[in-house]
Tab-separated table of C-alpha atoms in Angstrom:
chain	number	residue	atom	x	y	z
A	1	UNK	CA	0.000	0.000	0.000
A	2	UNK	CA	2.852	2.370	0.927
A	3	UNK	CA	4.648	1.585	-2.334
A	4	UNK	CA	1.480	2.364	-4.329
A	5	UNK	CA	1.080	5.748	-2.543
A	6	UNK	CA	4.721	6.649	-3.246
A	7	UNK	CA	4.251	5.729	-6.903
A	8	UNK	CA	1.098	7.859	-7.047
A	9	UNK	CA	2.992	10.818	-5.561
A	10	UNK	CA	5.813	10.414	-8.090
A	11	UNK	CA	3.279	10.196	-10.896
A	12	UNK	CA	1.497	13.328	-9.641
A	13	UNK	CA	4.771	15.283	-9.387
A	14	UNK	CA	5.752	14.157	-12.887
A	15	UNK	CA	2.399	15.334	-14.218
A	16	UNK	CA	2.868	18.688	-12.500
A	17	UNK	CA	6.317	19.098	-14.083
A	18	UNK	CA	4.927	18.255	-17.503
A	19	UNK	CA	2.087	20.780	-17.095
A	20	UNK	CA	4.431	23.521	-15.847
A	21	UNK	CA	6.929	22.780	-18.625
A	22	UNK	CA	4.188	22.876	-21.241
A	23	UNK	CA	2.895	26.206	-19.913
A	24	UNK	CA	6.396	27.699	-20.014
A	25	UNK	CA	6.885	26.538	-23.600
A	26	UNK	CA	3.480	27.938	-24.533
A	27	UNK	CA	4.276	31.264	-22.834
A	28	UNK	CA	7.620	31.490	-24.622
A	29	UNK	CA	5.931	30.760	-27.935
A	30	UNK	CA	3.388	33.510	-27.290
A	31	UNK	CA	6.143	36.031	-26.499
A	32	UNK	CA	8.142	35.179	-29.630
A	33	UNK	CA	5.020	35.001	-31.772
A	34	UNK	CA	3.737	38.290	-30.383
A	35	UNK	CA	7.024	40.060	-31.157
A	36	UNK	CA	7.046	38.633	-34.675
A	37	UNK	CA	3.448	39.726	-35.244
A	38	UNK	CA	4.187	43.208	-33.862
A	39	UNK	CA	7.167	43.663	-36.203
A	40	UNK	CA	5.155	42.281	-39.126
A	41	UNK	CA	2.396	44.840	-38.490
A	42	UNK	CA	4.929	47.679	-38.239
A	43	UNK	CA	6.474	46.596	-41.547
A	44	UNK	CA	3.063	46.612	-43.217
A	45	UNK	CA	2.300	50.083	-41.853
A	46	UNK	CA	5.681	51.295	-43.116
A	47	UNK	CA	4.969	49.870	-46.590
A	48	UNK	CA	1.586	51.624	-46.635
A	49	UNK	CA	3.090	54.983	-45.613
A	50	UNK	CA	5.749	54.735	-48.316
A	51	UNK	CA	3.147	53.917	-50.978
A	52	UNK	CA	1.057	56.904	-49.842
A	53	UNK	CA	4.163	59.071	-50.118
A	54	UNK	CA	4.894	57.818	-53.648
A	55	UNK	CA	1.322	58.592	-54.712
A	56	UNK	CA	1.701	62.136	-53.380
A	57	UNK	CA	5.005	62.538	-55.246
A	58	UNK	CA	3.422	61.469	-58.534
A	59	UNK	CA	0.707	64.109	-58.055
A	60	UNK	CA	3.144	66.950	-57.374
A	61	UNK	CA	4.025	67.367	-61.049
A	62	UNK	CA	0.431	67.174	-62.352
A	63	UNK	CA	-2.306	69.778	-62.804
A	64	UNK	CA	-4.002	68.571	-59.602
A	65	UNK	CA	-1.392	70.116	-57.295
A	66	UNK	CA	-3.911	72.016	-55.141
A	67	UNK	CA	-6.148	68.982	-54.666
A	68	UNK	CA	-3.143	66.764	-53.972
A	69	UNK	CA	-1.871	69.183	-51.322
A	70	UNK	CA	-5.259	69.031	-49.573
A	71	UNK	CA	-5.229	65.245	-49.643
A	72	UNK	CA	-1.661	65.252	-48.330
A	73	UNK	CA	-2.622	67.490	-45.410
A	74	UNK	CA	-5.545	65.242	-44.505
A	75	UNK	CA	-3.372	62.126	-44.728
A	76	UNK	CA	-0.725	63.609	-42.429
A	77	UNK	CA	-3.378	64.524	-39.872
A	78	UNK	CA	-4.705	60.969	-39.857
A	79	UNK	CA	-1.383	59.099	-39.862
A	80	UNK	CA	0.613	61.515	-37.661
A	81	UNK	CA	3.691	60.675	-39.745
A	82	UNK	CA	5.410	63.288	-41.928
A	83	UNK	CA	7.368	61.581	-44.707
A	84	UNK	CA	9.241	64.315	-46.487
A	85	UNK	CA	11.384	61.943	-48.571
A	86	UNK	CA	12.221	58.292	-49.211
A	87	UNK	CA	15.744	56.888	-49.495
A	88	UNK	CA	16.384	53.802	-51.639
A	89	UNK	CA	19.670	51.886	-51.705
A	90	UNK	CA	19.215	48.948	-54.120
A	91	UNK	CA	22.439	47.099	-53.223
A	92	UNK	CA	21.417	46.587	-49.584
A	93	UNK	CA	17.659	46.415	-50.270
A	94	UNK	CA	16.877	49.499	-48.193
A	95	UNK	CA	13.756	51.573	-48.783
A	96	UNK	CA	12.906	53.920	-45.923
A	97	UNK	CA	10.642	56.891	-45.410
A	98	UNK	CA	12.299	59.974	-43.918
A	99	UNK	CA	10.558	62.423	-41.598
A	100	UNK	CA	10.742	66.193	-41.637
A	101	UNK	CA	13.238	67.892	-39.309
A	102	UNK	CA	11.670	68.753	-35.983
A	103	UNK	CA	9.082	65.950	-36.058
A	104	UNK	CA	8.918	63.143	-33.493
A	105	UNK	CA	9.844	60.459	-36.021
A	106	UNK	CA	13.001	62.225	-37.242
A	107	UNK	CA	15.017	60.511	-34.544
A	108	UNK	CA	17.837	58.001	-34.951
A	109	UNK	CA	16.230	55.745	-32.322
A	110	UNK	CA	13.041	55.525	-34.408
A	111	UNK	CA	14.125	56.081	-37.979
A	112	UNK	CA	16.890	57.179	-40.329
A	113	UNK	CA	17.478	60.739	-39.131
A	114	UNK	CA	17.943	63.870	-41.225
A	115	UNK	CA	20.531	65.802	-39.234
A	116	UNK	CA	19.886	69.437	-38.350
A	117	UNK	CA	23.001	70.477	-40.287
A	118	UNK	CA	21.690	68.861	-43.481
A	119	UNK	CA	20.341	70.728	-46.476
A	120	UNK	CA	17.610	69.086	-48.556
A	121	UNK	CA	18.348	67.479	-51.939
A	122	UNK	CA	17.030	70.436	-53.972
A	123	UNK	CA	19.704	72.799	-52.603
A	124	UNK	CA	22.498	73.233	-55.134
A	125	UNK	CA	25.899	72.224	-53.715
A	126	UNK	CA	24.180	71.293	-50.461
A	127	UNK	CA	24.763	68.188	-48.367
A	128	UNK	CA	21.837	65.924	-47.415
A	129	UNK	CA	23.145	64.201	-44.250
A	130	UNK	CA	21.478	61.065	-42.886
A	131	UNK	CA	22.350	59.068	-39.756
A	132	UNK	CA	21.144	55.608	-38.808
A	133	UNK	CA	21.879	52.758	-36.419
A	134	UNK	CA	23.892	49.708	-37.414
A	135	UNK	CA	24.147	46.424	-35.520
A	136	UNK	CA	20.935	44.532	-34.780
A	137	UNK	CA	17.399	45.390	-33.800
A	138	UNK	CA	14.423	46.808	-35.625
A	139	UNK	CA	15.823	50.336	-35.955
A	140	UNK	CA	19.223	49.225	-37.311
A	141	UNK	CA	18.316	50.554	-40.756
A	142	UNK	CA	21.979	51.168	-41.679
A	143	UNK	CA	23.197	47.718	-40.584
A	144	UNK	CA	24.359	46.889	-44.116
A	145	UNK	CA	25.873	50.243	-45.036
A	146	UNK	CA	29.326	48.678	-44.534
A	147	UNK	CA	28.602	46.513	-47.611
A	148	UNK	CA	28.422	49.545	-49.911
A	149	UNK	CA	31.243	50.393	-52.300
A	150	UNK	CA	32.446	53.089	-54.661
A	151	UNK	CA	30.034	53.762	-57.585
A	152	UNK	CA	27.076	52.130	-55.823
A	153	UNK	CA	23.780	53.963	-56.350
A	154	UNK	CA	21.629	55.780	-53.789
A	155	UNK	CA	18.301	57.370	-54.725
A	156	UNK	CA	16.183	59.912	-52.850
A	157	UNK	CA	12.604	60.817	-53.795
A	158	UNK	CA	11.814	64.372	-52.707
A	159	UNK	CA	9.217	66.959	-53.770
A	160	UNK	CA	8.218	65.171	-56.957
A	161	UNK	CA	11.750	64.398	-58.131
A	162	UNK	CA	14.107	61.443	-57.892
A	163	UNK	CA	17.673	62.416	-57.022
A	164	UNK	CA	20.234	59.857	-58.159
A	165	UNK	CA	23.572	59.748	-56.389
A	166	UNK	CA	26.724	57.715	-56.879
A	167	UNK	CA	29.116	56.877	-54.018
A	168	UNK	CA	32.517	58.537	-54.442
A	169	UNK	CA	34.188	58.035	-51.056
A	170	UNK	CA	33.926	55.820	-47.951
A	171	UNK	CA	36.068	56.285	-44.850
A	172	UNK	CA	36.092	55.673	-41.081
A	173	UNK	CA	36.404	58.195	-38.261
A	174	UNK	CA	36.662	57.905	-34.492
A	175	UNK	CA	33.289	58.005	-32.735
A	176	UNK	CA	33.556	61.287	-30.803
A	177	UNK	CA	30.134	62.836	-31.377
A	178	UNK	CA	31.434	65.009	-34.221
A	179	UNK	CA	31.681	63.809	-37.824
A	180	UNK	CA	34.374	65.206	-40.105
A	181	UNK	CA	32.698	65.203	-43.523
A	182	UNK	CA	35.160	65.409	-46.399
A	183	UNK	CA	33.387	66.327	-49.635
A	184	UNK	CA	33.626	68.459	-52.737
A	185	UNK	CA	31.651	71.577	-51.805
A	186	UNK	CA	31.111	72.422	-55.462
A	187	UNK	CA	28.998	69.236	-55.762
A	188	UNK	CA	25.516	68.424	-54.468
A	189	UNK	CA	26.076	65.530	-52.088
A	190	UNK	CA	24.412	62.936	-49.876
A	191	UNK	CA	26.227	61.706	-46.770
A	192	UNK	CA	25.410	58.584	-44.741
A	193	UNK	CA	26.723	58.183	-41.188
A	194	UNK	CA	26.564	55.043	-39.058
A	195	UNK	CA	28.636	53.152	-36.492
A	196	UNK	CA	30.919	50.339	-37.542
A	197	UNK	CA	29.495	47.463	-35.518
A	198	UNK	CA	31.478	46.356	-32.433
A	199	UNK	CA	34.071	49.125	-32.832
A	200	UNK	CA	34.554	52.730	-31.712
A	201	UNK	CA	34.488	53.851	-35.356
A	202	UNK	CA	31.905	55.472	-37.582
A	203	UNK	CA	31.501	54.927	-41.313
A	204	UNK	CA	31.099	57.988	-43.536
A	205	UNK	CA	29.699	57.393	-47.027
A	206	UNK	CA	29.899	60.317	-49.462
A	207	UNK	CA	27.878	60.288	-52.682
A	208	UNK	CA	27.431	62.930	-55.377
A	209	UNK	CA	24.353	63.836	-57.389
A	210	UNK	CA	24.530	62.591	-60.980
A	211	UNK	CA	20.940	63.105	-62.135
A	212	UNK	CA	17.603	64.600	-61.134
A	213	UNK	CA	14.432	63.417	-62.886
A	214	UNK	CA	10.714	63.842	-62.347
A	215	UNK	CA	9.359	61.014	-60.214
A	216	UNK	CA	6.769	58.927	-62.055
A	217	UNK	CA	6.608	55.770	-59.982
């Protein structure tokens, strides 16, 4: 009788362990699945915002400018996101909406940031300066910038035009909080800044404007 009770206790404890283990596995699956679903939804929202931006850009150079501007204002009120431009880097499969200076989403911890010192692409001989995180994580939009090389293409869609740049220089600097940008000031340029992962260095990528065309999708 005593042996049977001890066996019953062992069986009960084993069942408890199985139940607890199963619950922990289920909880872990929910956490991982929830994070995946959250990121998936954010990606879909991002895709939608970029497509809305492209539609607005196509309308800028048409006769419906006034109507388009009204629609754009309404859209910004509803979405609470100001995309002033989109950067596309084909080699590293990057396509990212950029927010206007001074807005909540123009922040390196949320997005690719347009630095305060930057001029916009339509300024002749100006320098459009963008900073982004490398490494890992959702906001590491510049994680593959170190794979870029001389003559690679970078495109920016801004105010109804597509600005096409070609990379002319790539160099590293010490991470001190100040970036020494070496460029030809007689050229209209685009500069990318990011950290070189697991080092105290930053990568500076300098590209020069080679063509500006009307954006037509």
